[in-house]
Amino acid sequence: MTSQPTLTKAENGPGDPGESHSGLHAGLKNRHLSMIAIGGVIGAGLFVGSSSGIATAGPGILLSYALVGTLVVLVMRMLGEMSAANPTSGSFSAHADRALGPWAGFSIGWLYWFFWVVVLAVEATAGAAILESWIPAVPQWGWALIVMVVLTATNLVSVGSYGEFEFWFAGIKVVAIGAFIVVGGLAVFGVLPGVDSDKAGVGNLVDHGGFLPNGPGAILTGVLLVVFSFMGSEIATLAAGESEDPQRAVTKSTNSIIWRIGVFYLGSIFVVVTLLPWNDPAIKEQGSYVAALDSLGIANAGEIMKFIVLTSVLSCLNSGLYTASRMAFSLGERGDAPKAFARTTSRGVPRNAIIASVVFGFVAVFFNYEFPDSVFLFLVNSSGAVALFVWLVICFSQLRMRKIIQAEAPEKLVVRMWLYPYLTWATAGLIVFVLGYMLTDTEHDGRTTVLLSLLVAAIVIAIALVRQRLKGRNAVRTEV
């Protein structure tokens, strides 16, 4: 049986910074979990990457987002079923460990950790570029260093500190997108006072070459461009392990993901493609959201969006470091990583896991500045398909875990996957199809991303199988 992290109530007073084996603390409040769940589906990629998707698929990008959104809802339903029955900071890695075998938990856990530490470097660089544009006296690498150090310190203090920062970061994102949808929606229907946008209208969905100006195939290409902006939806299930009522937190985040994706992704993209024609040059030149704000005559639209993107970047960094460290902690507890990763401070902080994750993040930032077109490009591409690998492992884990839960504790099935097992198999098939389609994509580096990600995954799985075999041999010798 998979080992579970020790969870204790957070201390209120100052704690001894020395290490202990007290385990993680239940330091996240309900409002933290609610905002982490909402903010987890709003990545910086939504603001930055949507313009290329719109340019590729036109208004049909809405179908691309709807398709990926449906995929995420189904995967999160499966993960919610397993996590509500067995909340743990290892989330899907711990579930895979028990359902599919130690090799699966080891492999997907380390791949997921690798994905997030590379994301740390990507987001730190993106945030540094924005900050340097405001205060050029500090070089870009200096800003990247400052951002990483500040958020590392935040995570080292306590899980409550992480939760508080993420509450405000995610809150700004939610308010910003909510305001954008309301203001943009009023302009589209011509009822926004003081604004006369001659380009806005629902007619933009069909008036410029039709709803699918580049053909139905562009929907799938759009899927490849937007799928990675959804990574982070699963963070709430990891964070729930450090809340006072994990089962309730998982159930709530799982049940609410449909409206979160519908409002924040489909709602905001609908506003963009109705405020402006999909082929308006401003979308590609300025970015979709900046161009949409500019079309309304809102002053300093670019700077406003820079601030929102910076907030999203900091949120992603904050959560990325938290997520990577908790996965490392879980791997350490299960013996799949150095045992030092499973040690916590008296405040319940896995300090060694955090430091190890951020050190690799710093190294990746260095590679980004020194070898951007070789080493760093390899890191980015080789981790790019990990999101799809994680979703696929969740599917196969749920197929097995449902039977285990039903046999051992059926009362824990408070969240159930719809139409099990048929919809689970259909979801897995769709993920495999997307991966296969990526192999045909040479224009947007889809083939390179899949092949390099598969190479890294094959290496990690080989290590896992060798470790498992060696452990088996050692166990036999011990018995003899």
CSV table of C-alpha atoms in Angstrom, one decimal:
chain,number,residue,atom,x,y,z
A,1,MET,CA,0.0,0.0,0.0
A,2,THR,CA,1.2,3.5,-0.8
A,3,SER,CA,2.6,5.3,2.2
A,4,GLN,CA,0.8,8.5,3.1
A,5,PRO,CA,2.4,11.7,4.3
A,6,THR,CA,2.1,12.5,8.0
A,7,LEU,CA,-0.3,15.5,8.4
A,8,THR,CA,-0.5,17.6,11.5
A,9,LYS,CA,-2.2,20.7,12.4
A,10,ALA,CA,-0.1,23.8,11.8
A,11,GLU,CA,1.5,25.5,14.8
A,12,ASN,CA,0.5,29.1,15.5
A,13,GLY,CA,3.6,30.2,17.2
A,14,PRO,CA,7.1,30.5,15.9
A,15,GLY,CA,8.7,27.2,15.2
A,16,ASP,CA,12.2,25.8,15.5
A,17,PRO,CA,13.7,26.0,12.0
A,18,GLY,CA,15.5,22.7,12.6
A,19,GLU,CA,14.4,19.6,10.6
A,20,SER,CA,12.0,17.1,12.0
A,21,HIS,CA,10.0,14.1,10.9
A,22,SER,CA,6.6,15.7,11.9
A,23,GLY,CA,5.4,15.6,8.3
A,24,LEU,CA,3.4,18.2,6.4
A,25,HIS,CA,1.0,20.6,8.3
A,26,ALA,CA,-2.6,21.3,7.5
A,27,GLY,CA,-1.8,25.0,7.0
A,28,LEU,CA,-4.0,25.8,4.0
A,29,LYS,CA,-7.4,27.5,4.7
A,30,ASN,CA,-10.6,26.9,2.8
A,31,ARG,CA,-10.2,30.3,1.0
A,32,HIS,CA,-6.7,29.4,0.0
A,33,LEU,CA,-7.8,26.1,-1.5
A,34,SER,CA,-10.7,27.7,-3.3
A,35,MET,CA,-8.5,30.3,-4.9
A,36,ILE,CA,-5.7,27.8,-5.7
A,37,ALA,CA,-8.3,25.7,-7.5
A,38,ILE,CA,-9.7,28.7,-9.5
A,39,GLY,CA,-6.3,30.2,-10.2
A,40,GLY,CA,-4.8,26.8,-11.2
A,41,VAL,CA,-6.6,26.7,-14.5
A,42,ILE,CA,-5.6,30.3,-15.4
A,43,GLY,CA,-2.0,30.1,-16.6
A,44,ALA,CA,0.1,32.8,-18.1
A,45,GLY,CA,-0.2,30.8,-21.3
A,46,LEU,CA,-3.8,31.9,-21.7
A,47,PHE,CA,-2.7,35.5,-22.0
A,48,VAL,CA,0.5,35.0,-23.9
A,49,GLY,CA,-0.2,32.0,-26.1
A,50,SER,CA,-3.8,32.5,-27.2
A,51,SER,CA,-2.9,34.9,-30.1
A,52,SER,CA,-1.1,32.1,-32.1
A,53,GLY,CA,-4.0,29.8,-31.6
A,54,ILE,CA,-6.5,32.5,-32.9
A,55,ALA,CA,-4.2,33.2,-35.9
A,56,THR,CA,-4.1,29.4,-36.7
A,57,ALA,CA,-7.7,28.4,-36.2
A,58,GLY,CA,-9.7,31.7,-36.4
A,59,PRO,CA,-12.9,31.8,-34.4
A,60,GLY,CA,-12.7,27.9,-34.4
A,61,ILE,CA,-10.1,28.2,-31.7
A,62,LEU,CA,-13.2,28.2,-29.4
A,63,LEU,CA,-13.7,24.5,-30.4
A,64,SER,CA,-10.0,23.8,-29.7
A,65,TYR,CA,-10.4,25.3,-26.2
A,66,ALA,CA,-13.7,23.4,-25.7
A,67,LEU,CA,-12.1,20.1,-26.7
A,68,VAL,CA,-9.1,20.5,-24.4
A,69,GLY,CA,-11.3,21.9,-21.7
A,70,THR,CA,-13.6,18.8,-21.9
A,71,LEU,CA,-10.5,16.6,-21.7
A,72,VAL,CA,-9.3,18.4,-18.6
A,73,VAL,CA,-12.7,18.1,-17.0
A,74,LEU,CA,-12.7,14.3,-17.5
A,75,VAL,CA,-9.2,13.8,-16.3
A,76,MET,CA,-9.8,16.0,-13.2
A,77,ARG,CA,-12.9,13.9,-12.5
A,78,MET,CA,-10.8,10.8,-12.5
A,79,LEU,CA,-8.2,12.4,-10.3
A,80,GLY,CA,-10.8,13.8,-8.0
A,81,GLU,CA,-12.3,10.3,-7.5
A,82,MET,CA,-8.9,8.9,-6.5
A,83,SER,CA,-7.8,11.9,-4.4
A,84,ALA,CA,-11.0,12.3,-2.5
A,85,ALA,CA,-10.7,8.7,-1.5
A,86,ASN,CA,-7.0,9.0,-0.7
A,87,PRO,CA,-5.8,12.6,-0.3
A,88,THR,CA,-2.0,12.8,-0.5
A,89,SER,CA,0.7,15.3,-1.5
A,90,GLY,CA,1.8,12.8,-4.2
A,91,SER,CA,-1.6,12.9,-5.9
A,92,PHE,CA,-1.5,11.0,-9.2
A,93,SER,CA,2.0,9.8,-8.6
A,94,ALA,CA,1.0,8.1,-5.4
A,95,HIS,CA,-2.1,6.7,-7.0
A,96,ALA,CA,-0.1,5.3,-9.9
A,97,ASP,CA,2.3,3.8,-7.5
A,98,ARG,CA,-0.4,1.7,-6.0
A,99,ALA,CA,-2.6,1.1,-9.0
A,100,LEU,CA,0.1,0.4,-11.7
A,101,GLY,CA,3.2,-0.4,-9.7
A,102,PRO,CA,6.1,1.4,-8.1
A,103,TRP,CA,7.7,2.0,-11.5
A,104,ALA,CA,4.8,4.1,-12.6
A,105,GLY,CA,4.7,6.2,-9.5
A,106,PHE,CA,8.5,6.8,-9.7
A,107,SER,CA,8.4,7.6,-13.4
A,108,ILE,CA,5.4,10.0,-13.6
A,109,GLY,CA,6.5,11.6,-10.3
A,110,TRP,CA,10.0,12.5,-11.6
A,111,LEU,CA,8.7,13.5,-15.0
A,112,TYR,CA,6.2,15.9,-13.3
A,113,TRP,CA,8.9,17.3,-11.1
A,114,PHE,CA,11.1,17.8,-14.2
A,115,PHE,CA,8.3,19.6,-16.0
A,116,TRP,CA,7.7,22.1,-13.2
A,117,VAL,CA,11.4,23.0,-12.5
A,118,VAL,CA,11.8,23.8,-16.2
A,119,VAL,CA,8.6,25.9,-16.0
A,120,LEU,CA,10.3,27.8,-13.1
A,121,ALA,CA,13.0,28.9,-15.5
A,122,VAL,CA,10.6,29.8,-18.3
A,123,GLU,CA,8.3,31.8,-16.0
A,124,ALA,CA,11.2,33.5,-14.1
A,125,THR,CA,12.6,34.7,-17.5
A,126,ALA,CA,9.2,35.9,-18.7
A,127,GLY,CA,8.6,37.8,-15.4
A,128,ALA,CA,12.1,39.3,-15.5
A,129,ALA,CA,11.5,40.6,-19.1
A,130,ILE,CA,8.5,42.5,-17.9
A,131,LEU,CA,10.2,43.9,-14.8
A,132,GLU,CA,13.2,45.0,-16.8
A,133,SER,CA,11.0,46.9,-19.2
A,134,TRP,CA,9.7,48.9,-16.2
A,135,ILE,CA,13.0,49.2,-14.4
A,136,PRO,CA,15.9,48.8,-16.9
A,137,ALA,CA,18.5,49.7,-14.3
A,138,VAL,CA,18.4,46.1,-13.1
A,139,PRO,CA,19.4,43.6,-15.7
A,140,GLN,CA,17.0,40.8,-16.7
A,141,TRP,CA,19.1,38.1,-15.1
A,142,GLY,CA,19.0,40.1,-11.9
A,143,TRP,CA,15.2,40.3,-11.9
A,144,ALA,CA,15.0,36.6,-12.5
A,145,LEU,CA,17.2,36.0,-9.5
A,146,ILE,CA,15.2,38.4,-7.3
A,147,VAL,CA,11.9,36.8,-8.3
A,148,MET,CA,13.2,33.3,-7.6
A,149,VAL,CA,14.7,34.2,-4.3
A,150,VAL,CA,11.6,36.0,-3.0
A,151,LEU,CA,9.2,33.1,-3.9
A,152,THR,CA,11.6,30.5,-2.6
A,153,ALA,CA,11.7,32.4,0.7
A,154,THR,CA,7.9,32.5,0.7
A,155,ASN,CA,7.6,28.7,0.2
A,156,LEU,CA,10.3,28.1,2.9
A,157,VAL,CA,8.3,30.0,5.6
A,158,SER,CA,5.2,27.8,5.7
A,159,VAL,CA,2.6,26.3,3.6
A,160,GLY,CA,0.2,29.0,4.9
A,161,SER,CA,2.6,31.6,3.4
A,162,TYR,CA,2.4,30.0,0.0
A,163,GLY,CA,-1.3,29.8,0.3
A,164,GLU,CA,-1.6,33.5,1.2
A,165,PHE,CA,0.6,34.6,-1.7
A,166,GLU,CA,-1.3,32.4,-4.1
A,167,PHE,CA,-4.6,33.6,-2.8
A,168,TRP,CA,-3.8,37.2,-3.8
A,169,PHE,CA,-2.0,36.3,-7.1
A,170,ALA,CA,-4.9,34.1,-8.2
A,171,GLY,CA,-7.4,36.7,-6.9
A,172,ILE,CA,-5.9,39.4,-9.2
A,173,LYS,CA,-6.1,37.0,-12.2
A,174,VAL,CA,-9.7,36.1,-11.5
A,175,VAL,CA,-10.8,39.7,-11.0
A,176,ALA,CA,-8.9,40.8,-14.2
A,177,ILE,CA,-10.4,38.2,-16.4
A,178,GLY,CA,-13.9,38.7,-14.9
A,179,ALA,CA,-13.7,42.4,-15.6
A,180,PHE,CA,-12.4,41.7,-19.1
A,181,ILE,CA,-15.3,39.4,-19.9
A,182,VAL,CA,-17.9,41.8,-18.5
A,183,VAL,CA,-16.5,45.0,-20.2
A,184,GLY,CA,-15.8,43.2,-23.4
A,185,GLY,CA,-19.2,41.4,-23.5
A,186,LEU,CA,-21.0,44.8,-23.0
A,187,ALA,CA,-19.0,46.3,-25.9
A,188,VAL,CA,-19.7,43.3,-28.2
A,189,PHE,CA,-23.4,43.8,-27.7
A,190,GLY,CA,-23.1,47.6,-28.0
A,191,VAL,CA,-24.2,48.5,-24.5
A,192,LEU,CA,-21.0,49.7,-22.9
A,193,PRO,CA,-21.3,53.4,-22.1
A,194,GLY,CA,-18.8,55.7,-23.7
A,195,VAL,CA,-17.3,53.1,-26.0
A,196,ASP,CA,-18.0,52.9,-29.7
A,197,SER,CA,-16.0,50.0,-31.1
A,198,ASP,CA,-16.7,49.8,-34.8
A,199,LYS,CA,-15.0,46.3,-35.1
A,200,ALA,CA,-16.9,44.6,-32.3
A,201,GLY,CA,-19.8,42.2,-32.9
A,202,VAL,CA,-20.9,38.6,-32.9
A,203,GLY,CA,-20.6,38.8,-36.7
A,204,ASN,CA,-16.8,38.5,-36.3
A,205,LEU,CA,-17.4,34.8,-35.7
A,206,VAL,CA,-18.4,34.2,-39.3
A,207,ASP,CA,-17.8,37.4,-41.3
A,208,HIS,CA,-14.1,36.9,-42.2
A,209,GLY,CA,-13.8,33.6,-44.0
A,210,GLY,CA,-16.3,31.8,-41.9
A,211,PHE,CA,-16.1,30.2,-38.4
A,212,LEU,CA,-13.3,27.8,-39.7
A,213,PRO,CA,-11.4,30.0,-42.2
A,214,ASN,CA,-8.5,27.6,-42.3
A,215,GLY,CA,-10.5,24.4,-42.4
A,216,PRO,CA,-11.5,21.8,-39.8
A,217,GLY,CA,-8.0,20.6,-39.5
A,218,ALA,CA,-7.0,23.9,-37.8
A,219,ILE,CA,-9.1,22.8,-34.8
A,220,LEU,CA,-6.6,20.0,-34.0
A,221,THR,CA,-3.6,22.3,-34.7
A,222,GLY,CA,-5.2,24.7,-32.3
A,223,VAL,CA,-5.5,21.9,-29.7
A,224,LEU,CA,-1.7,21.5,-29.9
A,225,LEU,CA,-1.2,25.2,-29.3
A,226,VAL,CA,-3.5,25.6,-26.3
A,227,VAL,CA,-3.3,22.2,-24.5
A,228,PHE,CA,-0.3,23.2,-22.4
A,229,SER,CA,-1.9,26.3,-21.1
A,230,PHE,CA,-4.3,24.0,-19.1
A,231,MET,CA,-1.5,22.4,-17.1
A,232,GLY,CA,-1.9,23.3,-13.4
A,233,SER,CA,-5.5,22.1,-13.0
A,234,GLU,CA,-4.2,19.3,-10.8
A,235,ILE,CA,-2.4,21.5,-8.3
A,236,ALA,CA,-5.5,21.7,-6.1
A,237,THR,CA,-5.4,17.9,-5.5
A,238,LEU,CA,-1.8,18.1,-4.3
A,239,ALA,CA,-2.5,21.2,-2.1
A,240,ALA,CA,-5.6,19.5,-0.6
A,241,GLY,CA,-3.2,17.1,1.2
A,242,GLU,CA,-2.2,20.1,3.4
A,243,SER,CA,-5.7,21.3,4.2
A,244,GLU,CA,-7.8,20.6,7.3
A,245,ASP,CA,-10.5,18.8,5.3
A,246,PRO,CA,-8.8,17.2,2.2
A,247,GLN,CA,-11.8,15.2,1.0
A,248,ARG,CA,-14.0,18.3,1.0
A,249,ALA,CA,-11.4,20.4,-0.8
A,250,VAL,CA,-10.9,17.8,-3.5
A,251,THR,CA,-14.6,17.3,-4.0
A,252,LYS,CA,-15.2,21.0,-4.3
A,253,SER,CA,-12.4,21.7,-6.8
A,254,THR,CA,-13.4,18.7,-8.9
A,255,ASN,CA,-17.1,19.7,-9.1
A,256,SER,CA,-16.3,23.3,-9.9
A,257,ILE,CA,-13.8,22.8,-12.7
A,258,ILE,CA,-16.5,22.8,-15.5
A,259,TRP,CA,-17.6,26.4,-14.8
A,260,ARG,CA,-14.1,27.5,-14.2
A,261,ILE,CA,-12.9,26.4,-17.6
A,262,GLY,CA,-16.1,27.6,-19.2
A,263,VAL,CA,-15.9,31.1,-17.8
A,264,PHE,CA,-12.2,31.8,-17.8
A,265,TYR,CA,-11.1,30.1,-21.0
A,266,LEU,CA,-14.1,29.9,-23.3
A,267,GLY,CA,-15.7,33.1,-22.0
A,268,SER,CA,-12.6,35.3,-22.3
A,269,ILE,CA,-11.6,33.9,-25.7
A,270,PHE,CA,-15.1,34.4,-27.0
A,271,VAL,CA,-14.9,38.1,-26.0
A,272,VAL,CA,-11.5,38.4,-27.8
A,273,VAL,CA,-12.8,36.9,-31.2
A,274,THR,CA,-15.9,38.9,-31.1
A,275,LEU,CA,-14.3,42.3,-30.2
A,276,LEU,CA,-11.9,41.9,-33.1
A,277,PRO,CA,-11.8,40.0,-36.4
A,278,TRP,CA,-9.6,36.9,-35.9
A,279,ASN,CA,-7.2,38.1,-38.7
A,280,ASP,CA,-6.7,41.6,-37.3
A,281,PRO,CA,-2.9,42.2,-37.4
A,282,ALA,CA,-3.1,43.7,-33.9
A,283,ILE,CA,-3.8,40.3,-32.3
A,284,LYS,CA,-0.5,38.9,-33.4
A,285,GLU,CA,1.5,42.0,-33.0
A,286,GLN,CA,0.2,43.1,-29.5
A,287,GLY,CA,-1.2,39.9,-28.1
A,288,SER,CA,-4.9,38.9,-28.2
A,289,TYR,CA,-5.9,40.5,-24.8
A,290,VAL,CA,-3.9,43.7,-25.3
A,291,ALA,CA,-5.4,44.1,-28.8
A,292,ALA,CA,-8.9,43.6,-27.5
A,293,LEU,CA,-8.4,46.2,-24.8
A,294,ASP,CA,-6.9,48.6,-27.2
A,295,SER,CA,-9.9,48.2,-29.5
A,296,LEU,CA,-12.1,49.6,-26.7
A,297,GLY,CA,-9.9,52.7,-26.4
A,298,ILE,CA,-8.8,51.8,-22.9
A,299,ALA,CA,-5.7,53.9,-22.0
A,300,ASN,CA,-2.4,52.0,-21.2
A,301,ALA,CA,-4.0,48.7,-22.2
A,302,GLY,CA,-0.5,47.2,-22.9
A,303,GLU,CA,0.8,48.1,-19.4
A,304,ILE,CA,-2.4,46.9,-17.7
A,305,MET,CA,-2.0,43.5,-19.5
A,306,LYS,CA,1.7,43.4,-18.6
A,307,PHE,CA,0.8,43.7,-14.9
A,308,ILE,CA,-1.8,40.9,-15.2
A,309,VAL,CA,0.7,38.7,-17.1
A,310,LEU,CA,3.3,39.4,-14.5
A,311,THR,CA,0.8,38.4,-11.8
A,312,SER,CA,0.1,35.2,-13.6
A,313,VAL,CA,3.8,34.5,-14.0
A,314,LEU,CA,4.4,35.0,-10.3
A,315,SER,CA,1.5,32.8,-9.5
A,316,CYS,CA,2.8,30.1,-11.8
A,317,LEU,CA,6.2,30.4,-10.2
A,318,ASN,CA,4.8,30.2,-6.7
A,319,SER,CA,2.7,27.2,-7.5
A,320,GLY,CA,5.4,25.6,-9.6
A,321,LEU,CA,7.9,25.6,-6.8
A,322,TYR,CA,5.2,24.4,-4.3
A,323,THR,CA,4.1,21.6,-6.7
A,324,ALA,CA,7.7,20.5,-7.5
A,325,SER,CA,8.7,20.4,-3.9
A,326,ARG,CA,5.6,18.4,-2.8
A,327,MET,CA,6.1,15.9,-5.5
A,328,ALA,CA,9.8,15.6,-4.4
A,329,PHE,CA,8.6,15.2,-0.8
A,330,SER,CA,6.2,12.4,-1.8
A,331,LEU,CA,8.9,10.6,-3.8
A,332,GLY,CA,11.2,10.8,-0.8
A,333,GLU,CA,8.5,9.3,1.5
A,334,ARG,CA,8.1,6.4,-0.9
A,335,GLY,CA,11.8,5.8,-1.2
A,336,ASP,CA,11.9,7.0,-4.8
A,337,ALA,CA,14.0,10.0,-4.0
A,338,PRO,CA,16.6,10.8,-1.3
A,339,LYS,CA,15.1,10.4,2.2
A,340,ALA,CA,16.2,14.0,2.9
A,341,PHE,CA,13.4,15.2,0.7
A,342,ALA,CA,10.8,13.7,3.1
A,343,ARG,CA,12.2,15.7,6.1
A,344,THR,CA,10.2,18.7,7.2
A,345,THR,CA,10.9,21.7,9.5
A,346,SER,CA,8.8,22.2,12.6
A,347,ARG,CA,6.5,24.3,10.5
A,348,GLY,CA,5.8,21.3,8.2
A,349,VAL,CA,7.9,22.7,5.3
A,350,PRO,CA,9.9,20.1,3.2
A,351,ARG,CA,12.9,22.4,3.1
A,352,ASN,CA,15.3,20.1,1.3
A,353,ALA,CA,12.7,19.3,-1.4
A,354,ILE,CA,12.2,23.0,-2.0
A,355,ILE,CA,15.9,23.9,-2.1
A,356,ALA,CA,16.6,21.0,-4.5
A,357,SER,CA,13.8,22.1,-6.8
A,358,VAL,CA,14.8,25.7,-6.9
A,359,VAL,CA,18.5,24.9,-7.4
A,360,PHE,CA,17.6,23.0,-10.6
A,361,GLY,CA,15.4,26.0,-11.5
A,362,PHE,CA,18.3,28.3,-11.1
A,363,VAL,CA,20.5,26.0,-13.3
A,364,ALA,CA,17.8,26.0,-16.0
A,365,VAL,CA,17.6,29.9,-15.8
A,366,PHE,CA,21.4,29.9,-16.4
A,367,PHE,CA,21.0,27.6,-19.4
A,368,ASN,CA,18.3,29.9,-20.7
A,369,TYR,CA,20.7,32.9,-20.7
A,370,GLU,CA,23.9,31.1,-21.8
A,371,PHE,CA,22.6,28.3,-24.1
A,372,PRO,CA,19.0,29.3,-25.1
A,373,ASP,CA,19.0,27.5,-28.5
A,374,SER,CA,20.6,24.3,-27.4
A,375,VAL,CA,20.5,23.1,-23.8
A,376,PHE,CA,17.5,25.1,-22.7
A,377,LEU,CA,15.6,24.4,-25.9
A,378,PHE,CA,16.2,20.7,-25.2
A,379,LEU,CA,14.9,21.0,-21.6
A,380,VAL,CA,11.7,22.8,-22.8
A,381,ASN,CA,10.9,20.4,-25.6
A,382,SER,CA,11.8,17.3,-23.6
A,383,SER,CA,9.3,18.3,-20.9
A,384,GLY,CA,6.6,19.7,-23.2
A,385,ALA,CA,4.5,16.6,-23.5
A,386,VAL,CA,4.6,15.6,-19.8
A,387,ALA,CA,1.2,17.2,-19.3
A,388,LEU,CA,-0.3,14.6,-21.7
A,389,PHE,CA,1.7,11.8,-20.1
A,390,VAL,CA,0.4,12.7,-16.7
A,391,TRP,CA,-3.2,12.8,-17.9
A,392,LEU,CA,-2.8,9.4,-19.6
A,393,VAL,CA,-1.3,7.9,-16.4
A,394,ILE,CA,-4.3,9.3,-14.4
A,395,CYS,CA,-6.7,7.5,-16.8
A,396,PHE,CA,-5.0,4.1,-16.4
A,397,SER,CA,-4.6,4.6,-12.6
A,398,GLN,CA,-8.3,5.3,-12.2
A,399,LEU,CA,-9.3,2.2,-14.1
A,400,ARG,CA,-7.5,0.1,-11.5
A,401,MET,CA,-8.0,2.3,-8.4
A,402,ARG,CA,-11.8,2.2,-8.8
A,403,LYS,CA,-11.7,-1.6,-8.3
A,404,ILE,CA,-9.3,-1.3,-5.3
A,405,ILE,CA,-11.5,1.4,-3.6
A,406,GLN,CA,-14.7,-0.5,-4.2
A,407,ALA,CA,-13.1,-3.6,-2.7
A,408,GLU,CA,-11.5,-1.9,0.4
A,409,ALA,CA,-13.6,1.2,1.2
A,410,PRO,CA,-16.5,1.8,-1.1
A,411,GLU,CA,-17.8,4.6,1.2
A,412,LYS,CA,-14.8,6.7,0.1
A,413,LEU,CA,-16.2,7.0,-3.4
A,414,VAL,CA,-17.7,10.4,-2.8
A,415,VAL,CA,-16.6,11.5,-6.3
A,416,ARG,CA,-17.3,9.1,-9.2
A,417,MET,CA,-16.1,9.2,-12.8
A,418,TRP,CA,-19.0,9.4,-15.2
A,419,LEU,CA,-19.8,6.3,-17.3
A,420,TYR,CA,-16.9,4.3,-15.9
A,421,PRO,CA,-15.1,2.6,-17.5
A,422,TYR,CA,-16.2,3.6,-21.0
A,423,LEU,CA,-15.5,7.4,-20.6
A,424,THR,CA,-12.2,6.7,-19.0
A,425,TRP,CA,-11.1,4.6,-22.0
A,426,ALA,CA,-12.4,7.2,-24.4
A,427,THR,CA,-10.4,9.9,-22.7
A,428,ALA,CA,-7.3,7.8,-22.8
A,429,GLY,CA,-7.9,7.2,-26.5
A,430,LEU,CA,-8.3,11.0,-27.1
A,431,ILE,CA,-5.0,11.7,-25.4
A,432,VAL,CA,-3.2,9.1,-27.4
A,433,PHE,CA,-4.8,10.6,-30.6
A,434,VAL,CA,-3.5,14.1,-29.6
A,435,LEU,CA,0.0,12.7,-29.0
A,436,GLY,CA,-0.1,10.9,-32.4
A,437,TYR,CA,-1.3,14.1,-34.1
A,438,MET,CA,1.5,16.0,-32.6
A,439,LEU,CA,3.9,13.7,-34.4
A,440,THR,CA,2.6,15.0,-37.7
A,441,ASP,CA,3.2,18.7,-36.6
A,442,THR,CA,6.5,20.0,-37.9
A,443,GLU,CA,5.4,23.7,-38.1
A,444,HIS,CA,4.9,24.2,-34.4
A,445,ASP,CA,7.6,21.7,-33.2
A,446,GLY,CA,5.0,19.2,-32.1
A,447,ARG,CA,7.0,16.3,-33.4
A,448,THR,CA,10.2,17.4,-31.7
A,449,THR,CA,8.4,17.9,-28.4
A,450,VAL,CA,6.8,14.4,-28.4
A,451,LEU,CA,9.9,12.6,-29.5
A,452,LEU,CA,12.2,14.3,-27.0
A,453,SER,CA,9.6,13.9,-24.2
A,454,LEU,CA,9.3,10.2,-25.1
A,455,LEU,CA,13.0,9.9,-25.0
A,456,VAL,CA,13.2,11.4,-21.5
A,457,ALA,CA,10.2,9.3,-20.4
A,458,ALA,CA,11.9,6.1,-21.7
A,459,ILE,CA,15.1,6.9,-19.8
A,460,VAL,CA,13.1,7.5,-16.5
A,461,ILE,CA,11.0,4.4,-16.9
A,462,ALA,CA,14.1,2.3,-17.6
A,463,ILE,CA,15.7,3.6,-14.4
A,464,ALA,CA,12.5,2.8,-12.5
A,465,LEU,CA,12.3,-0.8,-13.8
A,466,VAL,CA,16.0,-1.4,-13.0
A,467,ARG,CA,15.5,0.0,-9.5
A,468,GLN,CA,12.4,-2.2,-9.0
A,469,ARG,CA,14.3,-5.3,-10.2
A,470,LEU,CA,17.3,-4.6,-7.9
A,471,LYS,CA,14.9,-4.0,-5.0
A,472,GLY,CA,13.3,-7.4,-5.7
A,473,ARG,CA,16.6,-9.2,-5.8
A,474,ASN,CA,17.7,-7.5,-2.5
A,475,ALA,CA,14.4,-8.5,-0.9
A,476,VAL,CA,14.9,-12.2,-1.9
A,477,ARG,CA,18.5,-12.2,-0.6
A,478,THR,CA,17.3,-10.7,2.7
A,479,GLU,CA,14.7,-13.4,3.1
A,480,VAL,CA,17.2,-16.1,2.3
